[in-house]
Short mmCIF file of C-alpha atoms in Angstrom, two decimals:
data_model
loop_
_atom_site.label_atom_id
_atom_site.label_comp_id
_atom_site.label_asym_id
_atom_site.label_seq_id
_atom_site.Cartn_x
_atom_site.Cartn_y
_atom_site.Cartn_z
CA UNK A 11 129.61 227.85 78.65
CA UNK A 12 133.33 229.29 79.22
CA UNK A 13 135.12 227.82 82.20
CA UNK A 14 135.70 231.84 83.07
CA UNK A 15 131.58 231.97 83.41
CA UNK A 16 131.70 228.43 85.56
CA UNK A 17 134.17 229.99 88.10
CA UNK A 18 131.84 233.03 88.16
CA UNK A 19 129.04 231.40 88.90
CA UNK A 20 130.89 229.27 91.84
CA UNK A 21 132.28 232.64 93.04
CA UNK A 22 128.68 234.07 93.09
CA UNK A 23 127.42 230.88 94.77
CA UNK A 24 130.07 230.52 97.34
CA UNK A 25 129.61 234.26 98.57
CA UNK A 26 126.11 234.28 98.55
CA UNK A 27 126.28 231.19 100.72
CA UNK A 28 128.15 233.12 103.00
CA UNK A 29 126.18 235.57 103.13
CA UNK A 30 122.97 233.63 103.71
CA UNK A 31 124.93 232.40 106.91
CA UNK A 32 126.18 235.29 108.44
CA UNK A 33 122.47 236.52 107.84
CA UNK A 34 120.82 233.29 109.45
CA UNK A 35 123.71 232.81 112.31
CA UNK A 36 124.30 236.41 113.36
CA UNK A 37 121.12 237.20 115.91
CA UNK A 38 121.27 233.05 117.30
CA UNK A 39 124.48 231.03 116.17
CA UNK A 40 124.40 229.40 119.51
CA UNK A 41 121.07 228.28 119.39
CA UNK A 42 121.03 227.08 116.09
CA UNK A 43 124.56 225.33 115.85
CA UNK A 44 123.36 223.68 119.31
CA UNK A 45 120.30 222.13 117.89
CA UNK A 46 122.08 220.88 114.41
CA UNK A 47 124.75 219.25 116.71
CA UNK A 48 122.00 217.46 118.93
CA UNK A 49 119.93 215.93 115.79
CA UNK A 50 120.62 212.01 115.87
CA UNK A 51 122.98 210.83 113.23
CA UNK A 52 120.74 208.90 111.59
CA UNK A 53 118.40 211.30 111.12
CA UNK A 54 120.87 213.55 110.03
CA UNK A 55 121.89 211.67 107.47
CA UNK A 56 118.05 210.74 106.25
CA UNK A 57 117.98 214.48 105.55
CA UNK A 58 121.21 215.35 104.03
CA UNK A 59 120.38 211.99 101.38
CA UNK A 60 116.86 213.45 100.80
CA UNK A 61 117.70 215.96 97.95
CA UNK A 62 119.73 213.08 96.69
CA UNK A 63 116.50 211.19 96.89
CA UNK A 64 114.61 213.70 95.53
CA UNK A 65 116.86 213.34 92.17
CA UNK A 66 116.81 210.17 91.87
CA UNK A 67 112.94 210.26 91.20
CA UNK A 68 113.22 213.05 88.46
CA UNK A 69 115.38 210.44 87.08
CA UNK A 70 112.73 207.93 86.69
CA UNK A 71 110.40 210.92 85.02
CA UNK A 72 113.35 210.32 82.68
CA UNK A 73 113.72 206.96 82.31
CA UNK A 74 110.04 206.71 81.46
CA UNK A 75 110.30 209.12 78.58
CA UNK A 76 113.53 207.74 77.15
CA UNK A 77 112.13 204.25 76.93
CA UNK A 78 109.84 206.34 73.70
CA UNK A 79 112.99 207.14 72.01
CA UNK A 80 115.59 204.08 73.06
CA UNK A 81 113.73 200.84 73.49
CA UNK A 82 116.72 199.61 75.96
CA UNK A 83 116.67 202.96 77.83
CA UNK A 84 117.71 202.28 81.67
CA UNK A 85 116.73 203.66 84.95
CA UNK A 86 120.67 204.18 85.51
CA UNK A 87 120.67 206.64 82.34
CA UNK A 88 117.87 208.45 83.59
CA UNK A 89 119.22 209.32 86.74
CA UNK A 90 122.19 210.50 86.04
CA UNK A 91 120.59 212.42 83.46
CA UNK A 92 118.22 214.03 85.90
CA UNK A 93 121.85 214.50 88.38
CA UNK A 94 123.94 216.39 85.62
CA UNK A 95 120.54 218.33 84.90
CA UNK A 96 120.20 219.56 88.44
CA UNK A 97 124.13 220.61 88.69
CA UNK A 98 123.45 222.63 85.54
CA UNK A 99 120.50 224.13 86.43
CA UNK A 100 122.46 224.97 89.60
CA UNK A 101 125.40 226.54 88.53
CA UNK A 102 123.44 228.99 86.05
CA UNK A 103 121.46 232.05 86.00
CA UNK A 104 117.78 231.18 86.04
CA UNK A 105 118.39 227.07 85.40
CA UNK A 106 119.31 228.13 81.91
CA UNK A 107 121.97 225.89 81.56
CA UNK A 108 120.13 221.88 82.42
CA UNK A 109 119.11 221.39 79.61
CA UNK A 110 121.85 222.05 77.34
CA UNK A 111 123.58 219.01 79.10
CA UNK A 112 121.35 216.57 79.40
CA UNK A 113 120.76 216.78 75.26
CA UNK A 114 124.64 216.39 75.49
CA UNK A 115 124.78 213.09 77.93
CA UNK A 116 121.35 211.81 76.42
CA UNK A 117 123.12 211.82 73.20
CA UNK A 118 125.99 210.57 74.23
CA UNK A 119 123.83 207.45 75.64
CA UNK A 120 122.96 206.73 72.12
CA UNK A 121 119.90 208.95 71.62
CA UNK A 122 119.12 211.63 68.98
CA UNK A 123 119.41 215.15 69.42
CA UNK A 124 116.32 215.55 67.99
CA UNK A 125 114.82 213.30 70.11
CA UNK A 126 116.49 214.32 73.44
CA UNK A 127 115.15 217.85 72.93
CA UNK A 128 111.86 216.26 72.12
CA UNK A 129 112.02 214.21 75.59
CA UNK A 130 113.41 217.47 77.33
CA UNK A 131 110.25 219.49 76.00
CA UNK A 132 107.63 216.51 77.24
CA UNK A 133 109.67 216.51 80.71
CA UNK A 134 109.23 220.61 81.08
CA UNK A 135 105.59 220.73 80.13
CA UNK A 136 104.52 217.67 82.28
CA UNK A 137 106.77 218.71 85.02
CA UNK A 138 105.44 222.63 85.20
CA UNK A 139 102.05 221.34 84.33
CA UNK A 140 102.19 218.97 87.43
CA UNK A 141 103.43 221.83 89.94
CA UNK A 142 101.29 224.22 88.55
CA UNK A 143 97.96 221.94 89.55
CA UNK A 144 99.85 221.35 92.83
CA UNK A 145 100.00 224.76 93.96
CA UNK A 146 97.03 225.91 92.72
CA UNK A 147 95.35 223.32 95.19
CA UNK A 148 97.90 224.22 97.99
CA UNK A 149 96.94 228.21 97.03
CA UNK A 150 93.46 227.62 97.33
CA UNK A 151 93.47 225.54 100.58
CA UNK A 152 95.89 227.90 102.24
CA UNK A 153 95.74 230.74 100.38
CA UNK A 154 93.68 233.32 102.96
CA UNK A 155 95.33 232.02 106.08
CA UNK A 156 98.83 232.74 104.51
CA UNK A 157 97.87 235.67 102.63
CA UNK A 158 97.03 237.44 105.75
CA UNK A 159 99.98 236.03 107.42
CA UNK A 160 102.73 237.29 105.22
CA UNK A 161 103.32 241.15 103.63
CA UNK A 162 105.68 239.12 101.74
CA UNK A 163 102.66 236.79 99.76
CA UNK A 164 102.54 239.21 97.20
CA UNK A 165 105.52 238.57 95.83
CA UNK A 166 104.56 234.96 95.82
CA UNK A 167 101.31 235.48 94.28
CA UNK A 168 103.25 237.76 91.36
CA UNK A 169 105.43 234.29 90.98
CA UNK A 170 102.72 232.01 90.73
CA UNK A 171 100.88 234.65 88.04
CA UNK A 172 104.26 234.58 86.01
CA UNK A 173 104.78 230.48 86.19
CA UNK A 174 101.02 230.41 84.97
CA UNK A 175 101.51 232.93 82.44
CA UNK A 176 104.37 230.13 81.36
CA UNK A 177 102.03 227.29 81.22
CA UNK A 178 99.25 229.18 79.27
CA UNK A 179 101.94 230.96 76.79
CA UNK A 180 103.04 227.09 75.93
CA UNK A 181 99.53 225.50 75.48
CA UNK A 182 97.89 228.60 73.47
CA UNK A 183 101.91 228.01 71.92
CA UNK A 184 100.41 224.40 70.72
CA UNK A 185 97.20 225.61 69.93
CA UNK A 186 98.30 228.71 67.60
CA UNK A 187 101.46 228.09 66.28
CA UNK A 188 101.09 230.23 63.28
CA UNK A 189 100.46 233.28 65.49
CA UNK A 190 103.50 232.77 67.95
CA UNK A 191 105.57 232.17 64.46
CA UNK A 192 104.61 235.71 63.25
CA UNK A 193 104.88 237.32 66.77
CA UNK A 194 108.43 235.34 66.95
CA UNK A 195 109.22 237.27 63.39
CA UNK A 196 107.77 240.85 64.16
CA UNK A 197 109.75 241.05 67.72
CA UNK A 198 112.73 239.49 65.55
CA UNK A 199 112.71 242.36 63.09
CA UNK A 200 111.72 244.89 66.06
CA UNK A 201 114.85 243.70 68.22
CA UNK A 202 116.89 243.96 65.19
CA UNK A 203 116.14 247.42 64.58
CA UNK A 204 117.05 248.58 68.22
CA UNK A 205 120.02 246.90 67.23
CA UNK A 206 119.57 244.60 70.45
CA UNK A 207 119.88 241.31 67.97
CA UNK A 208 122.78 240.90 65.39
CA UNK A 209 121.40 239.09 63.49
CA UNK A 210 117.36 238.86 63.57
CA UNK A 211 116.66 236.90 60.54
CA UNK A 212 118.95 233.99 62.14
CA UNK A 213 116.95 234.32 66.03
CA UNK A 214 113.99 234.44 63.74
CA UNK A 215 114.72 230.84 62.27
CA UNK A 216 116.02 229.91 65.55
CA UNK A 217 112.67 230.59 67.56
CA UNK A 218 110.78 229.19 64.95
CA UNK A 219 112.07 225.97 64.74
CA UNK A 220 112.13 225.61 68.42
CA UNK A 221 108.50 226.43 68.38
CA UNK A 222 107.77 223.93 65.33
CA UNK A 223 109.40 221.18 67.76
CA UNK A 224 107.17 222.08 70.93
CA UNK A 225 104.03 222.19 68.99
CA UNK A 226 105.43 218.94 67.54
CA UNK A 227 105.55 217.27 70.59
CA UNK A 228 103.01 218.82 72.12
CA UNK A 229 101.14 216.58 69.62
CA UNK A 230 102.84 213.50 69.78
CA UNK A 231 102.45 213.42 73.68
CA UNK A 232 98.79 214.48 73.55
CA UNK A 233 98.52 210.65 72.13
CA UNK A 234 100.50 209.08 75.25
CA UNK A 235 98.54 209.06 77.85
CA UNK A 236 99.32 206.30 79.79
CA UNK A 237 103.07 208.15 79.74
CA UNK A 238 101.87 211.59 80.73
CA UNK A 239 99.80 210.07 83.90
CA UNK A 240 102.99 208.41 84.62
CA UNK A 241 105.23 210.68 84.78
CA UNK A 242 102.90 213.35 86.69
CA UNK A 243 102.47 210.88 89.37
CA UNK A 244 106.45 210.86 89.80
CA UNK A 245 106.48 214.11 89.75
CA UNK A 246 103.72 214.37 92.39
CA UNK A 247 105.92 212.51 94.32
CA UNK A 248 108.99 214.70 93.98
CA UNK A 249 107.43 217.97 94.64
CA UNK A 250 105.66 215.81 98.09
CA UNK A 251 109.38 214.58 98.93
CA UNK A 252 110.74 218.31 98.13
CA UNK A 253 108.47 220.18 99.88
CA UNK A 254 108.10 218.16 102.58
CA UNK A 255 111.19 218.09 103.86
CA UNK A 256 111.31 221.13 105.99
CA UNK A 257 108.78 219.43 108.33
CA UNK A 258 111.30 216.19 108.70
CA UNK A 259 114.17 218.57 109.76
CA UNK A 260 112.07 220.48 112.47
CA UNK A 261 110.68 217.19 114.03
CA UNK A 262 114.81 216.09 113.85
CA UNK A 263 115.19 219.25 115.67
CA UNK A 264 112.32 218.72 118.14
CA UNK A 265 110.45 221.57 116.60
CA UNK A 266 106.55 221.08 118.10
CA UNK A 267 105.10 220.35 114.75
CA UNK A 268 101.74 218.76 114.94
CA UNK A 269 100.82 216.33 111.64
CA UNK A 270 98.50 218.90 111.16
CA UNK A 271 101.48 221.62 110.46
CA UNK A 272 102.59 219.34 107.36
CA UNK A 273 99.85 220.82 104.95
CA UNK A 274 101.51 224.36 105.88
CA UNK A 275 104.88 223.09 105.38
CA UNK A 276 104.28 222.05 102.15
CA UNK A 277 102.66 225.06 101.29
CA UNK A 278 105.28 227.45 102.25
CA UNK A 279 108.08 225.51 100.64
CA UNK A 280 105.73 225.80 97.47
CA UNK A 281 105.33 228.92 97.75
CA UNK A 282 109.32 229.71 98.56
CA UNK A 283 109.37 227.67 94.67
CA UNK A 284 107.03 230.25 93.12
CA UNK A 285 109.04 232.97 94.78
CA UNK A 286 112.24 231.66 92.72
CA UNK A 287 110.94 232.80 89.85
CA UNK A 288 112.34 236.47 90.46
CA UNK A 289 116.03 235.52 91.50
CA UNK A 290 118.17 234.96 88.33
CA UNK A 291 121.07 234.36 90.07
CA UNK A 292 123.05 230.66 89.91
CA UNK A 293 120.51 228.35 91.98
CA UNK A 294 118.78 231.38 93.05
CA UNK A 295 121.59 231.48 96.05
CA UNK A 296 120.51 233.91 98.51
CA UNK A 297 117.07 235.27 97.58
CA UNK A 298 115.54 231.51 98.42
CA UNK A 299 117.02 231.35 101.56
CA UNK A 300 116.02 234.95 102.86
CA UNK A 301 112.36 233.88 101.65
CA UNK A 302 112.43 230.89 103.39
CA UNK A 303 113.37 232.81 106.23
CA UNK A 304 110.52 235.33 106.25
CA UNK A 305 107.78 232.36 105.43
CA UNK A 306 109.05 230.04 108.10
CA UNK A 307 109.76 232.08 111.13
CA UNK A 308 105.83 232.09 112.25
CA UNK A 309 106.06 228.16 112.03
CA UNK A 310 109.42 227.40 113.29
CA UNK A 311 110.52 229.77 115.15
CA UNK A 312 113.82 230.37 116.14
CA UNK A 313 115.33 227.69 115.01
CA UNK A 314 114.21 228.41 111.36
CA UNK A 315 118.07 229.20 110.42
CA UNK A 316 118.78 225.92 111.53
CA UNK A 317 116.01 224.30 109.26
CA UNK A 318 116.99 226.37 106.45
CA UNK A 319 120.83 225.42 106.42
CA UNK A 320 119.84 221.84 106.43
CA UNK A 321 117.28 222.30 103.76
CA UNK A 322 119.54 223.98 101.64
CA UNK A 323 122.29 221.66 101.96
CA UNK A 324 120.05 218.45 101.05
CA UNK A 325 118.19 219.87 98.14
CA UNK A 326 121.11 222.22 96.83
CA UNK A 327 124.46 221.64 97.68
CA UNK A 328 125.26 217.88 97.93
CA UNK A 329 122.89 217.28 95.08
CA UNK A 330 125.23 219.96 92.88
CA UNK A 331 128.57 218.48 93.93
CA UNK A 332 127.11 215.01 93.34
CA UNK A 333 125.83 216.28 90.00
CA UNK A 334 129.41 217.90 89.29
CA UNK A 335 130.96 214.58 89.99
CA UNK A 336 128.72 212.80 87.96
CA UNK A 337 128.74 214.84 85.00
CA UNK A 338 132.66 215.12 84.91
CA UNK A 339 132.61 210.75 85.59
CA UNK A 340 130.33 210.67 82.20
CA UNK A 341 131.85 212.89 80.18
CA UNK A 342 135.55 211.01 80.77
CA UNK A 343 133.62 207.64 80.36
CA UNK A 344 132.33 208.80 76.69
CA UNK A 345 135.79 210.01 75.40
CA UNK A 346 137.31 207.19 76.38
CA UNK A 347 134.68 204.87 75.10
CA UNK A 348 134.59 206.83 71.68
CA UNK A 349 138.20 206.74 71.80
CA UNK A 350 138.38 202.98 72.18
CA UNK A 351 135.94 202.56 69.20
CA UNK A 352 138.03 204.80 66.87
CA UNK A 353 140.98 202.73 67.79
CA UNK A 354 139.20 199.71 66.97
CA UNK A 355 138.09 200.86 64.09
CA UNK A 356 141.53 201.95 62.81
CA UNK A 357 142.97 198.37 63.62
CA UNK A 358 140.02 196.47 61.81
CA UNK A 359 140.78 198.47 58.64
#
């Protein structure tokens, strides 16, 4: 990714922000900024570290995996593996971009390309797997309250049908290969034709082989099971600490929020997830905080703005400058390290 497409993206981030603010300030600043100010600073802090917390258990999801591939493989690695994959994710259109760099760090830890993009494939399908069995059971215990509740639900429904549509695509993927290998080919030739592709023999091979390595490990982790039970109860616990957190910040600000009120928090904030899937914008800036916005204001109130900001801040925009710093702290650890070991080199010879 060009550095021109980086400060782009930050551009389109740092407006949107903006935006979301004037938009959640404008009817209530008063209100709002009073009740952020009065939250004790302990608390405060609990919530601002919980996105950090949140990414630090994705990066045992990765530790686990990466002890397959590199016997040695530490919970340290992991992490910031899981840190540099959430800054990413967060600084490109539709989280296009994670994945690219973790393959880079992971490799740079001492682990195969082909085997980082192996781990990367296991950590997508038990990850979307996992939150697609964890919505379905928050859809079906909430899903006629909320439904009646919202005009908006469609639009979640629509995203949940697309993120299944995902998850059955990938395991029919595994099951037929051959048939996704001539589809892959036909829409190839097809896209080449209405001169959309440059080159469609060459996105041909490159689909292909990308589906030869899913249905590979698609095998290979079928065998695992201890792993794959594992790693969905971490991510069990990641989605619980991510979409739980909403409810934290309105007791903080002395929302009246029963215990019974957590089930619905962690509903909507699921449900603000599935609605994601429409904005392809850098960390889906702006189009997750209006939804939050329209799904929260019958449970908080007022002082949903004030939730919101917090929210976004914890699970957003420390965790992406954290994941900035520690991607550029890496990368200038590696060069130097490789550097050090071509100079020894040269003086041993």
């Amino acid at each position: 990714m060009k550095k021109s497409k980086y400060v782009l993206n930050f551009l389109i981030i740092f407006l949107l922000t903006i935006g979301v603010l004037w938009f959640a300030l404008k009817d209530n600043y008063r209100e709002v900024l009073e009740a952020i100010s009065q939250i004790n600073i302990f608390s405060l802090v609990i919530i601002l570290c919980w996105g950090i917390l949140y990414t630090v258990v994705w990066g045992f999801v990765y530790f686990v995996l990466g002890r397959k591939y590199v016997h040695k493989y530490s919970v340290g690695k992991g992490i910031l593996v899981a840190f540099v994959g959430t800054f990413f994710a967060g600084i490109t259109p539709s989280s296009t971009g994670g994945q690219f760099a973790q393959a880079y760090i992971m490799n740079k830890q001492g682990m195969k390309v082909s085997d980082a993009a192996s781990l990367l494939w296991a950590d997508f399908i038990i990850y979307q797997t996992t939150m697609m069995i964890y919505v379905t059971i928050l859809f079906l215990l909430r899903f006629g309250y909320y439904s009646a509740q919202s005009a908006w639900f469609n639009v979640i429904l629509l995203g949940y049908a697309v993120n299944a549509i995902v998850i059955l695509a990938l395991y029919t993927m595994a099951l037929f290969p051959k048939v996704y290998i001539r589809l892959a080919g036909f829409f190839a030739r097809l896209l080449g034709k209405l001169h959309i592709l440059k080159n469609p023999e060459k996105t041909r091979d490159s689909w292909n082989l990308q589906m030869t390595s899913f249905t590979k490990e698609i095998k290979s982790l079928s065998t695992d099971i201890k792993r794959i039970i594992i790693c969905a109860l971490i991510n069990t616990v990641r989605l619980t600490l991510l979409f739980s957190l909403p409810y934290f910040i309105g007791l903080a600000l002395h929302i009246p929020l029963g215990i019974s009120s957590l089930l619905d928090v962690i509903a909507l904030s699921s449900f603000v997830t599935m609605a994601n899937s429409f904005i392809p914008i850098p960390g889906a800036s702006g189009g997750t905080e209006v939804v939050f916005n329209l799904l929260f204001t019958g449970l908080m109130g007022t002082l949903t703005s004030a939730v919101m900001i917090l929210w976004r801040f914890s699970t957003y925009h420390i965790v992406l400058l954290l994941g900035g710093i520690c991607f550029m702290g890496a990368k200038n650890y590696y060069i130097r390290k490789e550097s050090k070991g071509k100079e020894d080199s040269i003086q041993i010879h």
